[in-house]
Amino acid sequence: MIVIVTRYGLGILLALAVLGKARHFAAFQSSLAPFGLHGRIAQVGAFTVVTVEALAALTAFAPVGDVVVGVIATILGASFTAAQTYLLTVGDQAPCLCFGRRERASMRTWARAALVLLMGLTLWSVAA
């Protein structure tokens, strides 16, 4: 039961994140500046993040193994958590547009990123 709740919860969480970023794509693109991404590189970076996140969301609902979904979510969650950790470590209160709302990087945004990581690790370990 925990696998089903985690897997579909992850899919819904990622789908909401994709919708938020897609609705405010230009703002999301500009939010990548603290990572050194500007202009065309920021556009490609934003498109890549949205695409990878959308594919990960779709995978959660696809007929693939729980381990596959877990590995994908773990990599995605680790990336997002690392990005939030970087912002918090350097003291940059850059805006996070993770769900389409402009909010400053904080322990709250870090916890949401870590939740994706935790959900991925849960799927990976339970299904393995």
mmCIF file of N, CA and C in Angstrom:
data_model
loop_
_atom_site.group_PDB
_atom_site.id
_atom_site.type_symbol
_atom_site.label_atom_id
_atom_site.label_comp_id
_atom_site.label_asym_id
_atom_site.label_seq_id
_atom_site.Cartn_x
_atom_site.Cartn_y
_atom_site.Cartn_z
ATOM 1 N N MET A 1 0.819 -1.200 0.000
ATOM 2 C CA MET A 1 0.000 0.000 0.000
ATOM 3 C C MET A 1 0.866 1.268 0.000
ATOM 4 N N ILE A 2 1.976 1.234 0.764
ATOM 5 C CA ILE A 2 2.852 2.408 0.821
ATOM 6 C C ILE A 2 3.463 2.711 -0.536
ATOM 7 N N VAL A 3 3.725 1.678 -1.318
ATOM 8 C CA VAL A 3 4.310 1.874 -2.644
ATOM 9 C C VAL A 3 3.313 2.590 -3.552
ATOM 10 N N ILE A 4 2.067 2.185 -3.511
ATOM 11 C CA ILE A 4 1.045 2.798 -4.370
ATOM 12 C C ILE A 4 0.838 4.263 -3.996
ATOM 13 N N VAL A 5 0.703 4.544 -2.712
ATOM 14 C CA VAL A 5 0.498 5.917 -2.253
ATOM 15 C C VAL A 5 1.709 6.780 -2.603
ATOM 16 N N THR A 6 2.900 6.250 -2.367
ATOM 17 C CA THR A 6 4.127 7.002 -2.660
ATOM 18 C C THR A 6 4.264 7.252 -4.150
ATOM 19 N N ARG A 7 4.039 6.222 -4.935
ATOM 20 C CA ARG A 7 4.218 6.344 -6.383
ATOM 21 C C ARG A 7 3.251 7.354 -6.994
ATOM 22 N N TYR A 8 1.976 7.235 -6.675
ATOM 23 C CA TYR A 8 1.006 8.148 -7.268
ATOM 24 C C TYR A 8 1.067 9.535 -6.637
ATOM 25 N N GLY A 9 1.419 9.613 -5.363
ATOM 26 C CA GLY A 9 1.642 10.903 -4.731
ATOM 27 C C GLY A 9 2.791 11.643 -5.393
ATOM 28 N N LEU A 10 3.847 10.913 -5.701
ATOM 29 C CA LEU A 10 4.999 11.472 -6.405
ATOM 30 C C LEU A 10 4.579 11.972 -7.786
ATOM 31 N N GLY A 11 3.822 11.172 -8.498
ATOM 32 C CA GLY A 11 3.359 11.569 -9.830
ATOM 33 C C GLY A 11 2.528 12.843 -9.792
ATOM 34 N N ILE A 12 1.640 12.951 -8.813
ATOM 35 C CA ILE A 12 0.805 14.146 -8.684
ATOM 36 C C ILE A 12 1.654 15.358 -8.301
ATOM 37 N N LEU A 13 2.562 15.177 -7.350
ATOM 38 C CA LEU A 13 3.446 16.262 -6.923
ATOM 39 C C LEU A 13 4.263 16.802 -8.097
ATOM 40 N N LEU A 14 4.855 15.897 -8.870
ATOM 41 C CA LEU A 14 5.668 16.316 -10.019
ATOM 42 C C LEU A 14 4.805 16.968 -11.099
ATOM 43 N N ALA A 15 3.600 16.441 -11.319
ATOM 44 C CA ALA A 15 2.708 17.029 -12.326
ATOM 45 C C ALA A 15 2.330 18.462 -11.940
ATOM 46 N N LEU A 16 2.063 18.696 -10.659
ATOM 47 C CA LEU A 16 1.743 20.049 -10.205
ATOM 48 C C LEU A 16 2.939 20.989 -10.383
ATOM 49 N N ALA A 17 4.124 20.479 -10.118
ATOM 50 C CA ALA A 17 5.336 21.286 -10.307
ATOM 51 C C ALA A 17 5.529 21.642 -11.778
ATOM 52 N N VAL A 18 5.305 20.681 -12.656
ATOM 53 C CA VAL A 18 5.438 20.930 -14.099
ATOM 54 C C VAL A 18 4.428 21.981 -14.554
ATOM 55 N N LEU A 19 3.192 21.847 -14.121
ATOM 56 C CA LEU A 19 2.170 22.816 -14.522
ATOM 57 C C LEU A 19 2.517 24.224 -14.050
ATOM 58 N N GLY A 20 3.011 24.337 -12.827
ATOM 59 C CA GLY A 20 3.396 25.644 -12.310
ATOM 60 C C GLY A 20 4.526 26.267 -13.095
ATOM 61 N N LYS A 21 5.537 25.472 -13.412
ATOM 62 C CA LYS A 21 6.676 25.984 -14.182
ATOM 63 C C LYS A 21 6.253 26.338 -15.610
ATOM 64 N N ALA A 22 5.422 25.512 -16.213
ATOM 65 C CA ALA A 22 4.995 25.737 -17.599
ATOM 66 C C ALA A 22 4.124 26.989 -17.708
ATOM 67 N N ARG A 23 3.265 27.222 -16.720
ATOM 68 C CA ARG A 23 2.391 28.403 -16.734
ATOM 69 C C ARG A 23 3.185 29.699 -16.638
ATOM 70 N N HIS A 24 4.288 29.656 -15.907
ATOM 71 C CA HIS A 24 5.113 30.843 -15.693
ATOM 72 C C HIS A 24 6.532 30.561 -16.182
ATOM 73 N N PHE A 25 6.610 30.086 -17.429
ATOM 74 C CA PHE A 25 7.885 29.617 -17.961
ATOM 75 C C PHE A 25 8.958 30.711 -17.974
ATOM 76 N N ALA A 26 8.612 31.915 -18.402
ATOM 77 C CA ALA A 26 9.603 32.999 -18.468
ATOM 78 C C ALA A 26 10.140 33.330 -17.078
ATOM 79 N N ALA A 27 9.261 33.353 -16.092
ATOM 80 C CA ALA A 27 9.699 33.624 -14.722
ATOM 81 C C ALA A 27 10.572 32.486 -14.205
ATOM 82 N N PHE A 28 10.190 31.247 -14.525
ATOM 83 C CA PHE A 28 11.014 30.105 -14.110
ATOM 84 C C PHE A 28 12.388 30.190 -14.767
ATOM 85 N N GLN A 29 12.406 30.525 -16.033
ATOM 86 C CA GLN A 29 13.667 30.663 -16.770
ATOM 87 C C GLN A 29 14.561 31.708 -16.107
ATOM 88 N N SER A 30 14.005 32.841 -15.742
ATOM 89 C CA SER A 30 14.817 33.895 -15.115
ATOM 90 C C SER A 30 15.252 33.507 -13.701
ATOM 91 N N SER A 31 14.541 32.590 -13.067
ATOM 92 C CA SER A 31 14.916 32.157 -11.715
ATOM 93 C C SER A 31 16.175 31.288 -11.722
ATOM 94 N N LEU A 32 16.655 30.921 -12.894
ATOM 95 C CA LEU A 32 17.863 30.106 -12.997
ATOM 96 C C LEU A 32 19.141 30.955 -12.983
ATOM 97 N N ALA A 33 18.998 32.270 -12.951
ATOM 98 C CA ALA A 33 20.158 33.173 -12.953
ATOM 99 C C ALA A 33 21.126 32.923 -11.787
ATOM 100 N N PRO A 34 20.658 32.643 -10.566
ATOM 101 C CA PRO A 34 21.612 32.389 -9.473
ATOM 102 C C PRO A 34 22.517 31.179 -9.716
ATOM 103 N N PHE A 35 22.134 30.342 -10.654
ATOM 104 C CA PHE A 35 22.953 29.180 -11.002
ATOM 105 C C PHE A 35 23.866 29.477 -12.190
ATOM 106 N N GLY A 36 23.899 30.730 -12.608
ATOM 107 C CA GLY A 36 24.765 31.139 -13.704
ATOM 108 C C GLY A 36 24.167 30.899 -15.079
ATOM 109 N N LEU A 37 22.881 30.640 -15.147
ATOM 110 C CA LEU A 37 22.221 30.382 -16.427
ATOM 111 C C LEU A 37 21.489 31.643 -16.883
ATOM 112 N N HIS A 38 21.890 32.157 -18.041
ATOM 113 C CA HIS A 38 21.306 33.386 -18.583
ATOM 114 C C HIS A 38 21.032 33.190 -20.070
ATOM 115 N N GLY A 39 20.096 33.973 -20.583
ATOM 116 C CA GLY A 39 19.813 33.978 -22.018
ATOM 117 C C GLY A 39 19.387 32.624 -22.554
ATOM 118 N N ARG A 40 19.986 32.266 -23.661
ATOM 119 C CA ARG A 40 19.637 31.015 -24.358
ATOM 120 C C ARG A 40 19.916 29.791 -23.480
ATOM 121 N N ILE A 41 20.995 29.831 -22.700
ATOM 122 C CA ILE A 41 21.332 28.710 -21.823
ATOM 123 C C ILE A 41 20.247 28.537 -20.757
ATOM 124 N N ALA A 42 19.733 29.633 -20.215
ATOM 125 C CA ALA A 42 18.659 29.559 -19.224
ATOM 126 C C ALA A 42 17.391 28.991 -19.852
ATOM 127 N N GLN A 43 17.132 29.368 -21.104
ATOM 128 C CA GLN A 43 15.956 28.854 -21.796
ATOM 129 C C GLN A 43 16.065 27.336 -21.980
ATOM 130 N N VAL A 44 17.221 26.882 -22.420
ATOM 131 C CA VAL A 44 17.445 25.444 -22.603
ATOM 132 C C VAL A 44 17.377 24.731 -21.249
ATOM 133 N N GLY A 45 17.983 25.335 -20.238
ATOM 134 C CA GLY A 45 17.954 24.735 -18.903
ATOM 135 C C GLY A 45 16.541 24.608 -18.361
ATOM 136 N N ALA A 46 15.754 25.653 -18.500
ATOM 137 C CA ALA A 46 14.373 25.629 -18.023
ATOM 138 C C ALA A 46 13.554 24.581 -18.778
ATOM 139 N N PHE A 47 13.724 24.541 -20.084
ATOM 140 C CA PHE A 47 13.012 23.551 -20.898
ATOM 141 C C PHE A 47 13.415 22.133 -20.480
ATOM 142 N N THR A 48 14.692 21.936 -20.224
ATOM 143 C CA THR A 48 15.185 20.618 -19.824
ATOM 144 C C THR A 48 14.591 20.198 -18.484
ATOM 145 N N VAL A 49 14.587 21.112 -17.520
ATOM 146 C CA VAL A 49 14.027 20.790 -16.201
ATOM 147 C C VAL A 49 12.556 20.419 -16.320
ATOM 148 N N VAL A 50 11.793 21.220 -17.042
ATOM 149 C CA VAL A 50 10.353 20.957 -17.194
ATOM 150 C C VAL A 50 10.124 19.628 -17.914
ATOM 151 N N THR A 51 10.900 19.360 -18.953
ATOM 152 C CA THR A 51 10.747 18.120 -19.711
ATOM 153 C C THR A 51 11.085 16.897 -18.863
ATOM 154 N N VAL A 52 12.211 16.951 -18.164
ATOM 155 C CA VAL A 52 12.623 15.811 -17.324
ATOM 156 C C VAL A 52 11.608 15.583 -16.210
ATOM 157 N N GLU A 53 11.149 16.661 -15.607
ATOM 158 C CA GLU A 53 10.164 16.539 -14.536
ATOM 159 C C GLU A 53 8.837 15.968 -15.067
ATOM 160 N N ALA A 54 8.433 16.390 -16.255
ATOM 161 C CA ALA A 54 7.198 15.861 -16.858
ATOM 162 C C ALA A 54 7.341 14.375 -17.175
ATOM 163 N N LEU A 55 8.489 13.989 -17.713
ATOM 164 C CA LEU A 55 8.719 12.571 -18.004
ATOM 165 C C LEU A 55 8.736 11.739 -16.723
ATOM 166 N N ALA A 56 9.309 12.286 -15.664
ATOM 167 C CA ALA A 56 9.321 11.584 -14.380
ATOM 168 C C ALA A 56 7.896 11.432 -13.845
ATOM 169 N N ALA A 57 7.078 12.465 -13.988
ATOM 170 C CA ALA A 57 5.681 12.391 -13.548
ATOM 171 C C ALA A 57 4.932 11.319 -14.341
ATOM 172 N N LEU A 58 5.135 11.309 -15.651
ATOM 173 C CA LEU A 58 4.475 10.304 -16.491
ATOM 174 C C LEU A 58 4.930 8.893 -16.134
ATOM 175 N N THR A 59 6.196 8.741 -15.813
ATOM 176 C CA THR A 59 6.735 7.433 -15.454
ATOM 177 C C THR A 59 6.048 6.886 -14.212
ATOM 178 N N ALA A 60 5.707 7.788 -13.279
ATOM 179 C CA ALA A 60 5.036 7.343 -12.045
ATOM 180 C C ALA A 60 3.694 6.684 -12.350
ATOM 181 N N PHE A 61 3.061 7.069 -13.452
ATOM 182 C CA PHE A 61 1.765 6.499 -13.826
ATOM 183 C C PHE A 61 1.868 5.430 -14.915
ATOM 184 N N ALA A 62 3.076 5.190 -15.399
ATOM 185 C CA ALA A 62 3.292 4.234 -16.487
ATOM 186 C C ALA A 62 3.487 2.824 -15.929
ATOM 187 N N PRO A 63 3.273 1.833 -16.776
ATOM 188 C CA PRO A 63 3.455 0.439 -16.333
ATOM 189 C C PRO A 63 4.931 0.022 -16.335
ATOM 190 N N VAL A 64 5.721 0.704 -15.523
ATOM 191 C CA VAL A 64 7.131 0.340 -15.346
ATOM 192 C C VAL A 64 7.321 -0.019 -13.879
ATOM 193 N N GLY A 65 8.408 -0.684 -13.601
ATOM 194 C CA GLY A 65 8.664 -1.142 -12.247
ATOM 195 C C GLY A 65 8.835 -0.009 -11.251
ATOM 196 N N ASP A 66 8.505 -0.303 -9.998
ATOM 197 C CA ASP A 66 8.646 0.674 -8.928
ATOM 198 C C ASP A 66 10.100 1.090 -8.734
ATOM 199 N N VAL A 67 11.023 0.174 -8.972
ATOM 200 C CA VAL A 67 12.444 0.498 -8.827
ATOM 201 C C VAL A 67 12.835 1.567 -9.840
ATOM 202 N N VAL A 68 12.343 1.459 -11.059
ATOM 203 C CA VAL A 68 12.657 2.439 -12.109
ATOM 204 C C VAL A 68 12.150 3.818 -11.687
ATOM 205 N N VAL A 69 10.912 3.869 -11.231
ATOM 206 C CA VAL A 69 10.341 5.145 -10.779
ATOM 207 C C VAL A 69 11.139 5.667 -9.587
ATOM 208 N N GLY A 70 11.516 4.779 -8.691
ATOM 209 C CA GLY A 70 12.301 5.177 -7.525
ATOM 210 C C GLY A 70 13.657 5.754 -7.885
ATOM 211 N N VAL A 71 14.333 5.125 -8.816
ATOM 212 C CA VAL A 71 15.653 5.609 -9.241
ATOM 213 C C VAL A 71 15.518 6.986 -9.901
ATOM 214 N N ILE A 72 14.546 7.138 -10.783
ATOM 215 C CA ILE A 72 14.330 8.420 -11.463
ATOM 216 C C ILE A 72 14.006 9.515 -10.443
ATOM 217 N N ALA A 73 13.106 9.222 -9.515
ATOM 218 C CA ALA A 73 12.728 10.220 -8.506
ATOM 219 C C ALA A 73 13.888 10.532 -7.568
ATOM 220 N N THR A 74 14.704 9.537 -7.262
ATOM 221 C CA THR A 74 15.862 9.769 -6.396
ATOM 222 C C THR A 74 16.847 10.724 -7.065
ATOM 223 N N ILE A 75 17.116 10.504 -8.331
ATOM 224 C CA ILE A 75 18.037 11.387 -9.063
ATOM 225 C C ILE A 75 17.453 12.796 -9.158
ATOM 226 N N LEU A 76 16.186 12.891 -9.493
ATOM 227 C CA LEU A 76 15.532 14.196 -9.602
ATOM 228 C C LEU A 76 15.501 14.897 -8.244
ATOM 229 N N GLY A 77 15.107 14.168 -7.211
ATOM 230 C CA GLY A 77 15.049 14.748 -5.869
ATOM 231 C C GLY A 77 16.411 15.170 -5.362
ATOM 232 N N ALA A 78 17.433 14.380 -5.643
ATOM 233 C CA ALA A 78 18.800 14.738 -5.232
ATOM 234 C C ALA A 78 19.244 16.017 -5.946
ATOM 235 N N SER A 79 18.892 16.148 -7.212
ATOM 236 C CA SER A 79 19.253 17.353 -7.974
ATOM 237 C C SER A 79 18.561 18.584 -7.401
ATOM 238 N N PHE A 80 17.264 18.474 -7.152
ATOM 239 C CA PHE A 80 16.509 19.605 -6.612
ATOM 240 C C PHE A 80 16.980 19.961 -5.206
ATOM 241 N N THR A 81 17.256 18.946 -4.396
ATOM 242 C CA THR A 81 17.733 19.206 -3.031
ATOM 243 C C THR A 81 19.106 19.857 -3.058
ATOM 244 N N ALA A 82 19.953 19.411 -3.959
ATOM 245 C CA ALA A 82 21.282 20.030 -4.095
ATOM 246 C C ALA A 82 21.156 21.489 -4.511
ATOM 247 N N ALA A 83 20.257 21.790 -5.436
ATOM 248 C CA ALA A 83 20.064 23.172 -5.885
ATOM 249 C C ALA A 83 19.577 24.049 -4.731
ATOM 250 N N GLN A 84 18.612 23.560 -3.968
ATOM 251 C CA GLN A 84 18.104 24.324 -2.829
ATOM 252 C C GLN A 84 19.171 24.477 -1.747
ATOM 253 N N THR A 85 19.954 23.425 -1.525
ATOM 254 C CA THR A 85 21.038 23.480 -0.541
ATOM 255 C C THR A 85 22.063 24.525 -0.948
ATOM 256 N N TYR A 86 22.395 24.565 -2.216
ATOM 257 C CA TYR A 86 23.338 25.564 -2.734
ATOM 258 C C TYR A 86 22.832 26.972 -2.438
ATOM 259 N N LEU A 87 21.579 27.244 -2.771
ATOM 260 C CA LEU A 87 21.030 28.581 -2.545
ATOM 261 C C LEU A 87 21.056 28.950 -1.071
ATOM 262 N N LEU A 88 20.696 28.009 -0.215
ATOM 263 C CA LEU A 88 20.677 28.295 1.220
ATOM 264 C C LEU A 88 22.089 28.453 1.781
ATOM 265 N N THR A 89 23.029 27.672 1.265
ATOM 266 C CA THR A 89 24.404 27.730 1.753
ATOM 267 C C THR A 89 25.078 29.055 1.410
ATOM 268 N N VAL A 90 24.854 29.540 0.200
ATOM 269 C CA VAL A 90 25.471 30.804 -0.194
ATOM 270 C C VAL A 90 24.659 32.006 0.286
ATOM 271 N N GLY A 91 23.549 31.736 0.947
ATOM 272 C CA GLY A 91 22.736 32.810 1.489
ATOM 273 C C GLY A 91 21.937 33.553 0.441
ATOM 274 N N ASP A 92 21.778 32.955 -0.707
ATOM 275 C CA ASP A 92 21.035 33.597 -1.792
ATOM 276 C C ASP A 92 19.541 33.314 -1.591
ATOM 277 N N GLN A 93 18.796 34.352 -1.397
ATOM 278 C CA GLN A 93 17.351 34.205 -1.228
ATOM 279 C C GLN A 93 16.651 34.321 -2.581
ATOM 280 N N ALA A 94 17.223 33.657 -3.566
ATOM 281 C CA ALA A 94 16.699 33.699 -4.929
ATOM 282 C C ALA A 94 15.276 33.147 -4.954
ATOM 283 N N PRO A 95 14.483 33.636 -5.883
ATOM 284 C CA PRO A 95 13.124 33.120 -5.975
ATOM 285 C C PRO A 95 13.099 31.684 -6.492
ATOM 286 N N CYS A 96 12.232 30.918 -5.901
ATOM 287 C CA CYS A 96 11.996 29.542 -6.345
ATOM 288 C C CYS A 96 10.613 29.525 -6.972
ATOM 289 N N LEU A 97 10.522 29.073 -8.188
ATOM 290 C CA LEU A 97 9.222 28.983 -8.840
ATOM 291 C C LEU A 97 8.850 27.516 -9.048
ATOM 292 N N CYS A 98 9.096 26.714 -8.047
ATOM 293 C CA CYS A 98 8.912 25.271 -8.155
ATOM 294 C C CYS A 98 7.489 24.882 -8.520
ATOM 295 N N PHE A 99 6.522 25.609 -8.011
ATOM 296 C CA PHE A 99 5.133 25.280 -8.293
ATOM 297 C C PHE A 99 4.393 26.454 -8.918
ATOM 298 N N GLY A 100 5.163 27.345 -9.572
ATOM 299 C CA GLY A 100 4.570 28.467 -10.260
ATOM 300 C C GLY A 100 4.360 29.685 -9.390
ATOM 301 N N ARG A 101 4.594 29.555 -8.096
ATOM 302 C CA ARG A 101 4.496 30.688 -7.172
ATOM 303 C C ARG A 101 5.894 31.205 -6.893
ATOM 304 N N ARG A 102 6.037 32.509 -6.885
ATOM 305 C CA ARG A 102 7.333 33.098 -6.569
ATOM 306 C C ARG A 102 7.480 33.119 -5.057
ATOM 307 N N GLU A 103 8.458 32.357 -4.575
ATOM 308 C CA GLU A 103 8.784 32.377 -3.150
ATOM 309 C C GLU A 103 10.292 32.235 -3.010
ATOM 310 N N ARG A 104 10.815 32.775 -1.950
ATOM 311 C CA ARG A 104 12.255 32.744 -1.719
ATOM 312 C C ARG A 104 12.702 31.346 -1.329
ATOM 313 N N ALA A 105 13.928 31.009 -1.710
ATOM 314 C CA ALA A 105 14.523 29.738 -1.276
ATOM 315 C C ALA A 105 14.539 29.740 0.244
ATOM 316 N N SER A 106 14.071 28.652 0.823
ATOM 317 C CA SER A 106 13.948 28.578 2.277
ATOM 318 C C SER A 106 13.979 27.113 2.696
ATOM 319 N N MET A 107 13.883 26.885 3.976
ATOM 320 C CA MET A 107 13.813 25.508 4.458
ATOM 321 C C MET A 107 12.550 24.826 3.926
ATOM 322 N N ARG A 108 11.520 25.589 3.679
ATOM 323 C CA ARG A 108 10.282 25.023 3.125
ATOM 324 C C ARG A 108 10.513 24.504 1.702
ATOM 325 N N THR A 109 11.176 25.309 0.857
ATOM 326 C CA THR A 109 11.436 24.861 -0.514
ATOM 327 C C THR A 109 12.437 23.703 -0.501
ATOM 328 N N TRP A 110 13.387 23.742 0.447
ATOM 329 C CA TRP A 110 14.343 22.643 0.589
ATOM 330 C C TRP A 110 13.606 21.365 0.979
ATOM 331 N N ALA A 111 12.663 21.477 1.905
ATOM 332 C CA ALA A 111 11.912 20.295 2.367
ATOM 333 C C ALA A 111 11.081 19.687 1.238
ATOM 334 N N ARG A 112 10.516 20.514 0.376
ATOM 335 C CA ARG A 112 9.748 19.968 -0.752
ATOM 336 C C ARG A 112 10.656 19.196 -1.698
ATOM 337 N N ALA A 113 11.845 19.733 -1.940
ATOM 338 C CA ALA A 113 12.804 19.034 -2.797
ATOM 339 C C ALA A 113 13.229 17.725 -2.139
ATOM 340 N N ALA A 114 13.474 17.779 -0.836
ATOM 341 C CA ALA A 114 13.880 16.584 -0.101
ATOM 342 C C ALA A 114 12.756 15.547 -0.069
ATOM 343 N N LEU A 115 11.504 15.996 -0.123
ATOM 344 C CA LEU A 115 10.373 15.062 -0.157
ATOM 345 C C LEU A 115 10.408 14.214 -1.426
ATOM 346 N N VAL A 116 10.732 14.836 -2.551
ATOM 347 C CA VAL A 116 10.859 14.079 -3.807
ATOM 348 C C VAL A 116 11.969 13.038 -3.656
ATOM 349 N N LEU A 117 13.080 13.442 -3.077
ATOM 350 C CA LEU A 117 14.192 12.516 -2.833
ATOM 351 C C LEU A 117 13.753 11.371 -1.923
ATOM 352 N N LEU A 118 13.080 11.687 -0.838
ATOM 353 C CA LEU A 118 12.614 10.662 0.102
ATOM 354 C C LEU A 118 11.619 9.700 -0.545
ATOM 355 N N MET A 119 10.723 10.236 -1.362
ATOM 356 C CA MET A 119 9.747 9.380 -2.046
ATOM 357 C C MET A 119 10.469 8.432 -3.019
ATOM 358 N N GLY A 120 11.457 8.955 -3.727
ATOM 359 C CA GLY A 120 12.232 8.120 -4.642
ATOM 360 C C GLY A 120 12.971 7.026 -3.892
ATOM 361 N N LEU A 121 13.629 7.383 -2.800
ATOM 362 C CA LEU A 121 14.348 6.389 -2.012
ATOM 363 C C LEU A 121 13.410 5.334 -1.428
ATOM 364 N N THR A 122 12.220 5.775 -1.034
ATOM 365 C CA THR A 122 11.221 4.831 -0.514
ATOM 366 C C THR A 122 10.830 3.816 -1.581
ATOM 367 N N LEU A 123 10.513 4.300 -2.760
ATOM 368 C CA LEU A 123 10.142 3.379 -3.852
ATOM 369 C C LEU A 123 11.300 2.452 -4.207
ATOM 370 N N TRP A 124 12.470 3.004 -4.279
ATOM 371 C CA TRP A 124 13.655 2.240 -4.645
ATOM 372 C C TRP A 124 13.929 1.149 -3.618
ATOM 373 N N SER A 125 13.873 1.484 -2.350
ATOM 374 C CA SER A 125 14.239 0.496 -1.308
ATOM 375 C C SER A 125 13.137 -0.535 -1.078
ATOM 376 N N VAL A 126 11.889 -0.129 -1.122
ATOM 377 C CA VAL A 126 10.788 -1.073 -0.878
ATOM 378 C C VAL A 126 10.650 -2.054 -2.026
ATOM 379 N N ALA A 127 10.853 -1.558 -3.250
ATOM 380 C CA ALA A 127 10.663 -2.404 -4.427
ATOM 381 C C ALA A 127 11.875 -3.269 -4.743
ATOM 382 N N ALA A 128 13.030 -2.902 -4.217
ATOM 383 C CA ALA A 128 14.262 -3.653 -4.555
ATOM 384 C C ALA A 128 14.344 -4.978 -3.848
#
